[in-house]
XYZ file of N, CA and C in Angstrom:
567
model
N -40.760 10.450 16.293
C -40.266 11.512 15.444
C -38.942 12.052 15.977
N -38.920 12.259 17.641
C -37.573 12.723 17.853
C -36.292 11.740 17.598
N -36.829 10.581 17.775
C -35.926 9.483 17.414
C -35.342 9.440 15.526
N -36.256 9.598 14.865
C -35.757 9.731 13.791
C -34.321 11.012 13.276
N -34.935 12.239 14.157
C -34.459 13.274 13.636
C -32.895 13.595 14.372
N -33.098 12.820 15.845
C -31.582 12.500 16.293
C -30.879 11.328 15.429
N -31.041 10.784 15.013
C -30.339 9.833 13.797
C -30.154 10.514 12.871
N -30.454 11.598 12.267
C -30.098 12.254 10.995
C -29.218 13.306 11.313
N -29.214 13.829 12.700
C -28.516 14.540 13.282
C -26.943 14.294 13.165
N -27.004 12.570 13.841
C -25.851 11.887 13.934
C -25.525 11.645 12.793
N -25.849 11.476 11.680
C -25.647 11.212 10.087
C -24.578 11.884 9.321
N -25.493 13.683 9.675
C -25.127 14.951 8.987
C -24.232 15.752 10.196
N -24.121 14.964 11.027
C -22.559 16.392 12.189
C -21.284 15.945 11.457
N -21.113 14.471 10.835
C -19.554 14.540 10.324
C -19.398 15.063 9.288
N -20.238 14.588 8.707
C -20.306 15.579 7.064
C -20.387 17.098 7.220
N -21.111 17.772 7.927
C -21.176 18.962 8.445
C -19.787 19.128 8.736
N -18.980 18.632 9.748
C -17.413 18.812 9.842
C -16.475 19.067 8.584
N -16.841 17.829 7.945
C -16.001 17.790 7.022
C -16.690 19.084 5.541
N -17.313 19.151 5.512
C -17.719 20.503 4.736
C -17.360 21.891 4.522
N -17.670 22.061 6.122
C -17.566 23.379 7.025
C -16.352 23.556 7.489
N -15.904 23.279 8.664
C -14.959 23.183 9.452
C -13.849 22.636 9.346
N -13.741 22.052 8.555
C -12.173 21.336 8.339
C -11.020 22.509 7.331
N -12.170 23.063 6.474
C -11.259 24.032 5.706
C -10.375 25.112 6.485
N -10.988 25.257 7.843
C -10.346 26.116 8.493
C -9.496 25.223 9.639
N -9.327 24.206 9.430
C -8.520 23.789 10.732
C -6.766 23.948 10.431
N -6.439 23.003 11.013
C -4.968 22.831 10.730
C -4.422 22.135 9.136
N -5.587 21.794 8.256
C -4.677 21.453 6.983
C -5.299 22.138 5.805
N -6.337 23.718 6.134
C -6.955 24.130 5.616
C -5.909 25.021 4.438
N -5.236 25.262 4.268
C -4.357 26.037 3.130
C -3.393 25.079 2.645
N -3.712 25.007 1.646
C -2.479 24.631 0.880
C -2.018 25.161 -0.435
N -0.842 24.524 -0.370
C 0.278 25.312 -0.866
C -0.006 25.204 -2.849
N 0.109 25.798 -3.411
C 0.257 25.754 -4.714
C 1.568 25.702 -5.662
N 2.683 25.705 -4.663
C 3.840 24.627 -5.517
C 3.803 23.564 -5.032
N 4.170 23.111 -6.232
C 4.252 21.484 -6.424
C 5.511 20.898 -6.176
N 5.198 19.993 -5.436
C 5.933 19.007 -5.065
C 7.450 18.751 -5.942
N 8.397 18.517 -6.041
C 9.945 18.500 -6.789
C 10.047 16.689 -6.546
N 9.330 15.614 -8.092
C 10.121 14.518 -6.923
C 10.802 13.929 -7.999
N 12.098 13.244 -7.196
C 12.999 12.635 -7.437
C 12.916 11.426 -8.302
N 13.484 11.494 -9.789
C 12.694 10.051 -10.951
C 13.696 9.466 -10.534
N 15.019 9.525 -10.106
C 15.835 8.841 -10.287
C 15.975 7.419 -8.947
N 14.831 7.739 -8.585
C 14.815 6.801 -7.477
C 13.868 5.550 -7.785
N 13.875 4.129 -8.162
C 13.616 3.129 -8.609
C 12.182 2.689 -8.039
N 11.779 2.222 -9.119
C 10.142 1.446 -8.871
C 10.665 -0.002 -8.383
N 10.185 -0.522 -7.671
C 10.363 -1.790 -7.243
C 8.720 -2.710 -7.076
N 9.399 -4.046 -8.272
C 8.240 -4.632 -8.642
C 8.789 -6.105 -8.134
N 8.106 -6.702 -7.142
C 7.748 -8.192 -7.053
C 6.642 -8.622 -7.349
N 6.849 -10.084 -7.867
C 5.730 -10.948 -8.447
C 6.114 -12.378 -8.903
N 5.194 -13.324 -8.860
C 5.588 -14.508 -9.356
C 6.403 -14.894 -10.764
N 6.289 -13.999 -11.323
C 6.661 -14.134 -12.499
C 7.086 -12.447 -13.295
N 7.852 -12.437 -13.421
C 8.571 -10.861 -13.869
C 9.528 -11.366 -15.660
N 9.232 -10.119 -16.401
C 9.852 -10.380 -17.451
C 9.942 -8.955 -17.888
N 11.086 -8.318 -18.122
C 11.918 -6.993 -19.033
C 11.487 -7.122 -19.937
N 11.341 -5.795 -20.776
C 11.117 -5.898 -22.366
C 11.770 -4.533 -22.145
N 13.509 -5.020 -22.515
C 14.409 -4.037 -22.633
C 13.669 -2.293 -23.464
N 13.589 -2.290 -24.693
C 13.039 -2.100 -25.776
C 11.967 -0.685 -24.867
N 10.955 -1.238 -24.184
C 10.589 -0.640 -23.936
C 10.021 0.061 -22.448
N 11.437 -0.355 -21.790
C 11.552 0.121 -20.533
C 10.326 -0.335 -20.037
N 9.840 -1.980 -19.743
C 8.957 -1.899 -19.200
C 8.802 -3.216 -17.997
N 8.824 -3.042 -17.182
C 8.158 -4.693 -16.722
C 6.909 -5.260 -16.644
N 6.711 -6.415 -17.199
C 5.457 -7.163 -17.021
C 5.643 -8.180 -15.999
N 4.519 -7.935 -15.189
C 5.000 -8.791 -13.852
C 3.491 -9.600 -14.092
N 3.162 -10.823 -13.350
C 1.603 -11.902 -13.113
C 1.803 -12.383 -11.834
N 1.009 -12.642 -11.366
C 0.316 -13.354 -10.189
C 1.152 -12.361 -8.558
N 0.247 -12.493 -7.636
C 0.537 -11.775 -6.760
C 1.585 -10.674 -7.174
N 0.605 -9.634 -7.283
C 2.177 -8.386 -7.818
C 2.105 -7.163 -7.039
N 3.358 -6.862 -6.544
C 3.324 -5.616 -5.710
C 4.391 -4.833 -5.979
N 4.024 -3.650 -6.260
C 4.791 -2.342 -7.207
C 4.481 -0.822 -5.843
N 6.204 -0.927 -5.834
C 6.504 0.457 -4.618
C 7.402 1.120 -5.342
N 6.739 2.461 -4.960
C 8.001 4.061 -5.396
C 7.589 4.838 -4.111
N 8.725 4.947 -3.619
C 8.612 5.672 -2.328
C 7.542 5.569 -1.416
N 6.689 6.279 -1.009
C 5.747 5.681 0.224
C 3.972 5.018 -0.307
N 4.229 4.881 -2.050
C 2.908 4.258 -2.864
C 3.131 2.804 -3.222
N 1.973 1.950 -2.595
C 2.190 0.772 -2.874
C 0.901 0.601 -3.630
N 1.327 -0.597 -4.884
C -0.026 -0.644 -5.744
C 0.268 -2.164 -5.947
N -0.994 -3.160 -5.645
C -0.779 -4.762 -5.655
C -1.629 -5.299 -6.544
N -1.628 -5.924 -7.137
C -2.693 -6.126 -8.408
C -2.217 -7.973 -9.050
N -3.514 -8.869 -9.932
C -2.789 -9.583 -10.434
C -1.669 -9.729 -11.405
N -1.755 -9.072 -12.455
C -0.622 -8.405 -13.562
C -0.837 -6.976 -13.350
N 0.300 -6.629 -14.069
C 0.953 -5.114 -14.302
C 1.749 -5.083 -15.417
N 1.978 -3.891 -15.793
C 3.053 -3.787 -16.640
C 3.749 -2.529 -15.983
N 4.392 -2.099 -16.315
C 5.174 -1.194 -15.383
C 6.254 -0.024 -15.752
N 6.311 0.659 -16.333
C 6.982 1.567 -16.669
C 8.200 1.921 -16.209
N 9.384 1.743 -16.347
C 10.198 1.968 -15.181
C 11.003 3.324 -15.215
N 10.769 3.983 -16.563
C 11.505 5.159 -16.779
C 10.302 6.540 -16.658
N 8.902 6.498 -16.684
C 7.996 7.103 -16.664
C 7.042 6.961 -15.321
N 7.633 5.959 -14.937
C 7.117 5.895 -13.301
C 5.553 5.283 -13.328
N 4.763 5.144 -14.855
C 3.519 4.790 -14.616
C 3.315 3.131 -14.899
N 2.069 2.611 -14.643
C 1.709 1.560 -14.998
C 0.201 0.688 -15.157
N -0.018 0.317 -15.610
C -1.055 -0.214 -15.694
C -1.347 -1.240 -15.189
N -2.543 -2.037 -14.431
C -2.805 -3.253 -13.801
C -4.044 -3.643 -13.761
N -4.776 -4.950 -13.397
C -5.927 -5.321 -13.628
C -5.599 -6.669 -12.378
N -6.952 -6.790 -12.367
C -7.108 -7.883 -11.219
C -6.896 -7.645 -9.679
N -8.215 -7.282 -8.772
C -7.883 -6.765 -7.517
C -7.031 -5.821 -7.322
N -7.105 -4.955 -7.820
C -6.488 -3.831 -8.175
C -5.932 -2.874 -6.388
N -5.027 -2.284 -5.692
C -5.235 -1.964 -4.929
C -3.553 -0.719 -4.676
N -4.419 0.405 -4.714
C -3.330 1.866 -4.839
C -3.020 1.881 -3.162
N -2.178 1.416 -2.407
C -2.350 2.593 -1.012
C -1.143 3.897 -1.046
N -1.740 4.634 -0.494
C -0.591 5.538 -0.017
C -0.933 6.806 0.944
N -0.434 6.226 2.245
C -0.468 6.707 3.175
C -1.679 6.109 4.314
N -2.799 6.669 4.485
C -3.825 6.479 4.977
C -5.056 6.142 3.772
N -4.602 6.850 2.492
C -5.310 6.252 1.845
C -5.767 5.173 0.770
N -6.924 4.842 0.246
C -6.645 3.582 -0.716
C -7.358 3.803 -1.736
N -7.496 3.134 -2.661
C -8.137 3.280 -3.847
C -7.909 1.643 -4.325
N -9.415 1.689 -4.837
C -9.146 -0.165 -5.598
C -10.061 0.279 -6.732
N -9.849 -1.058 -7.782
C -10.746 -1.073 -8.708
C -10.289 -2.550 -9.698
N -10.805 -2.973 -10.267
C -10.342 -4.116 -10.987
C -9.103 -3.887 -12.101
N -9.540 -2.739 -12.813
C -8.423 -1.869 -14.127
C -8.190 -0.757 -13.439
N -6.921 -0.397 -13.386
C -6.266 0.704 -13.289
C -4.611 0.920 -14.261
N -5.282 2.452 -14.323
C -3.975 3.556 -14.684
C -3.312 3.921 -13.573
N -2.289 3.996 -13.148
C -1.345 4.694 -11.952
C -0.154 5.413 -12.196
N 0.098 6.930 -12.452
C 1.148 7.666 -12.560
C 1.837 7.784 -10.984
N 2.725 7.053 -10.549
C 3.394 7.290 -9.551
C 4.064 8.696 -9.367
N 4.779 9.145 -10.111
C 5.354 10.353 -10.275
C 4.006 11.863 -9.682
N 3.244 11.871 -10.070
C 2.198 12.504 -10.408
C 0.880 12.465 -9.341
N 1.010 11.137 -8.880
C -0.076 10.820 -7.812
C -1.399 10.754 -8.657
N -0.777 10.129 -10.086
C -2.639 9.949 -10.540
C -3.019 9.517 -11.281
N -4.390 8.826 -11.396
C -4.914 7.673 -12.072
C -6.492 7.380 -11.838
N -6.616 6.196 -12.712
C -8.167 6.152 -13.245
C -8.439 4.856 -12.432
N -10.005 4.837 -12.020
C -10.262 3.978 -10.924
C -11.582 3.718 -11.290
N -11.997 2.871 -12.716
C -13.067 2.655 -12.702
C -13.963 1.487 -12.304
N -15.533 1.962 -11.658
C -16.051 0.927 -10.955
C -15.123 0.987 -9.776
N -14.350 1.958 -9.395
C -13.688 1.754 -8.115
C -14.666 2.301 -6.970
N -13.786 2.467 -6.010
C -13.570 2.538 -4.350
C -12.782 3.424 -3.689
N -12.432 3.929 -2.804
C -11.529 4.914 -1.919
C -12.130 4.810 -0.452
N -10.689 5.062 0.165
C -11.687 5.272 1.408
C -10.488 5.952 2.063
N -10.602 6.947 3.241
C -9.823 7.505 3.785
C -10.839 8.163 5.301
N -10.352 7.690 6.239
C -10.637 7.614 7.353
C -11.476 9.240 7.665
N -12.355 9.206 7.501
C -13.879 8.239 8.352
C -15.012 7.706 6.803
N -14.143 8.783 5.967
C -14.952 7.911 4.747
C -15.046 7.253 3.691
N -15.421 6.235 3.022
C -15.946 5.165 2.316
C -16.403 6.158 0.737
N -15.810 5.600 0.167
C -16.439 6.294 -1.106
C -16.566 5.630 -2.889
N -17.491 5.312 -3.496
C -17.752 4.363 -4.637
C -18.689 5.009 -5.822
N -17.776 5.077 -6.749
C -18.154 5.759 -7.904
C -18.386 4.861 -9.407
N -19.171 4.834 -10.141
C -18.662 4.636 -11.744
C -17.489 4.582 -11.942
N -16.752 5.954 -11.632
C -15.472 6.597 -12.137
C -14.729 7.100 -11.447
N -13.598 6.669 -10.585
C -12.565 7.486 -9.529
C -11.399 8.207 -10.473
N -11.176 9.450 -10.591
C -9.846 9.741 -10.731
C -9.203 10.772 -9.366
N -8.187 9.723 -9.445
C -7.001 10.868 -8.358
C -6.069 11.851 -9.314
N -7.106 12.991 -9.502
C -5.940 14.202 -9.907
C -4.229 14.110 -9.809
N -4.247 14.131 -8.303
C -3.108 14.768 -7.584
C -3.108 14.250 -6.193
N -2.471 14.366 -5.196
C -2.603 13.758 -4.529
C -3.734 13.862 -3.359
N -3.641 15.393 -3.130
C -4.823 15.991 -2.670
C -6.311 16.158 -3.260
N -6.229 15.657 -4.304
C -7.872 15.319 -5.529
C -8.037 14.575 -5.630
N -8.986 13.922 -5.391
C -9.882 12.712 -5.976
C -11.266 13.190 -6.519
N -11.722 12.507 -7.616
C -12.838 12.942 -8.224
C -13.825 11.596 -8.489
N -14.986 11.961 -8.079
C -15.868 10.427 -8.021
C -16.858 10.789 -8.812
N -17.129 10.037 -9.655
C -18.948 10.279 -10.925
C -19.609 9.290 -10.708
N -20.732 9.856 -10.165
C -21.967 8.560 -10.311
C -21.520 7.572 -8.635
N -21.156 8.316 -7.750
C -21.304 7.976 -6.822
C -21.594 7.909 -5.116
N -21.279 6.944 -4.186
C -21.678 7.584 -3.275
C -20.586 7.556 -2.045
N -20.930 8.079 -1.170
C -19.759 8.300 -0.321
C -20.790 8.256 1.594
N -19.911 7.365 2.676
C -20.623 6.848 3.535
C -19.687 6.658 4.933
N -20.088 6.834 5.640
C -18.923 6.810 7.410
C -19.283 5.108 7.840
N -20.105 4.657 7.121
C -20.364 2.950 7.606
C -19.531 1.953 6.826
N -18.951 1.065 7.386
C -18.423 0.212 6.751
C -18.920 -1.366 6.002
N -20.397 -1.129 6.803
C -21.269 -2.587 6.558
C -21.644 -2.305 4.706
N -21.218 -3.396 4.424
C -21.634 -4.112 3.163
C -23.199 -3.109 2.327
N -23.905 -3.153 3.189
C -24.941 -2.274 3.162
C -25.551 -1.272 4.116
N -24.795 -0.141 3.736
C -24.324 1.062 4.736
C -25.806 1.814 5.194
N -25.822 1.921 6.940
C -26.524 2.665 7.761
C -27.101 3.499 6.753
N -26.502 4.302 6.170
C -26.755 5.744 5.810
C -25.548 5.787 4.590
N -25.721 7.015 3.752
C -24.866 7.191 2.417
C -25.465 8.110 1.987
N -24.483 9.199 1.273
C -24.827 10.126 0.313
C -24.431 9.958 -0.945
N -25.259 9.900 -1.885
C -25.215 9.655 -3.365
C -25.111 11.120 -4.068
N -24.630 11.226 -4.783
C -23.730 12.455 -5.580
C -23.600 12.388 -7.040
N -24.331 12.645 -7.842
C -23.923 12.682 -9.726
C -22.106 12.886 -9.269
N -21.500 13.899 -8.664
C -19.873 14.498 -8.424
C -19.613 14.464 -7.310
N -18.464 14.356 -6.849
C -17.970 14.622 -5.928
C -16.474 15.192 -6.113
N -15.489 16.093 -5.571
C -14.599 16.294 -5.222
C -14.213 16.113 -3.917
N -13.068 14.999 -3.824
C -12.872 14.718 -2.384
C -11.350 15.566 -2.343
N -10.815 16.299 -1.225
C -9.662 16.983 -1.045
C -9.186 16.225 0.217
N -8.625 14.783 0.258
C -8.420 13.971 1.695
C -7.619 15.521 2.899
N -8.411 14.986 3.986
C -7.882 15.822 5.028
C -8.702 16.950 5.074
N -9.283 17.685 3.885
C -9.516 18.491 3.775
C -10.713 19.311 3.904
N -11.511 18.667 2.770
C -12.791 18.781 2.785
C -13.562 18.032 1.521
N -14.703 17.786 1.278
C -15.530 17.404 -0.127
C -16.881 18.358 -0.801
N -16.872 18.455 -1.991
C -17.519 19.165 -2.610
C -18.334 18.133 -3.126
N -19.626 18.057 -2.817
C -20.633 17.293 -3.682
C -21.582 17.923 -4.236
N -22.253 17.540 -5.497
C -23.211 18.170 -6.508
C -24.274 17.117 -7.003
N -25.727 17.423 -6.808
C -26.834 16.612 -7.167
C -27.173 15.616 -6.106
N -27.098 15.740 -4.781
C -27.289 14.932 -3.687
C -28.354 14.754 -3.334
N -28.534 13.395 -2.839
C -29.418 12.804 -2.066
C -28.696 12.348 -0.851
N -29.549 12.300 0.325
C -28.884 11.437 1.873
C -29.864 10.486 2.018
N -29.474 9.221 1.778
C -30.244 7.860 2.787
C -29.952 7.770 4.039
N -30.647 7.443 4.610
C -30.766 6.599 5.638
C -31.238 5.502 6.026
N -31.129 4.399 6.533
C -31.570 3.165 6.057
C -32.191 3.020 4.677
N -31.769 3.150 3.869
C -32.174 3.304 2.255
C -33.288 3.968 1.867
N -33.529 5.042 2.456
C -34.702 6.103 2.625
C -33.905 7.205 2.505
N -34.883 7.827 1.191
C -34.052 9.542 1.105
C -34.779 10.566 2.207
């Protein structure tokens, strides 16, 4: 019994961190103006195959494709690409990074400008946690929102332990808000 209950211990102290204690550390306030960013600075799209459609300011890029605006890289098999609105759409191994964090999903929406987009059947993960929903949207850059999923500090295929969540609000750095939870542990609630 004590053996069990020190394993749940170890389970629930990071999450406990990240709940509790992080709101008050060093990245606990933030700011409510928004960011000022610069459109006039160019999307840059490589890929095997790239084609303009003057008309409508757009590029369609196929096979190995990788699309950067300032420090967001998004790699996918096709895209299309917006070049005056900064957004784009992509499918196939889908993969957002920026910064420390990532986001994948097979279809995605991506507003570069904005920091935001739809991630369904996606993924995220941002150091120490793992997180997989139905439905990812990144608000903003500091929001992520997960439905119908779960979120986990293990990286194995079939994770130690995981908390399952109808919601989640993840605030990277910050903290997470979850609603309707369960905690596994070895696949035991």
């Amino acid at each position: 019994m004590k053996h069990a209950s020190d394993r749940l211990r170890k389970i629930l102290a990071p999450l406990a961190l990240s709940l509790f204690l992080l709101p008050f550390g060093s990245g606990g306030v933030r700011s409510a103006q928004a960011e000022v960013e610069d459109i006039s600075e160019p999307v840059e799209v490589v890929a095997d195959r790239l084609d303009y459609v003057r008309a409508e300011k757009k590029i369609v890029a196929e096979g190995t494709v990788a699309v950067t605006y300032k420090s967001v890289k998004l790699s996918a098999d096709k895209a299309e690409v917006f070049t005056e609105t900064k957004k784009a759409y992509a499918e196939g191994h889908v993969l957002v990074v920026d910064g420390p964090r990532s986001l994948k999903a097979d279809k995605v929406y991506y507003d570069f400008l904005n920091h935001q987009g739809s991630f369904p059947g996606g993924a995220t993960y941002e150091f120490p946690w793992y997180g997989s929903g139905q439905e990812i949207n990144q608000v903003s850059r500091d929001d992520i929102s997960v439905f119908k999923g779960k979120v986990t500090n293990c990286n194995f295929e079939k994770p130690h332990n995981d908390i399952t969540a109808r919601r989640a609000k993840i605030y990277p750095d910050y903290r997470m808000i979850l609603s309707n939870v369960t905690i596994l542990d070895l696949e035991k609630p």
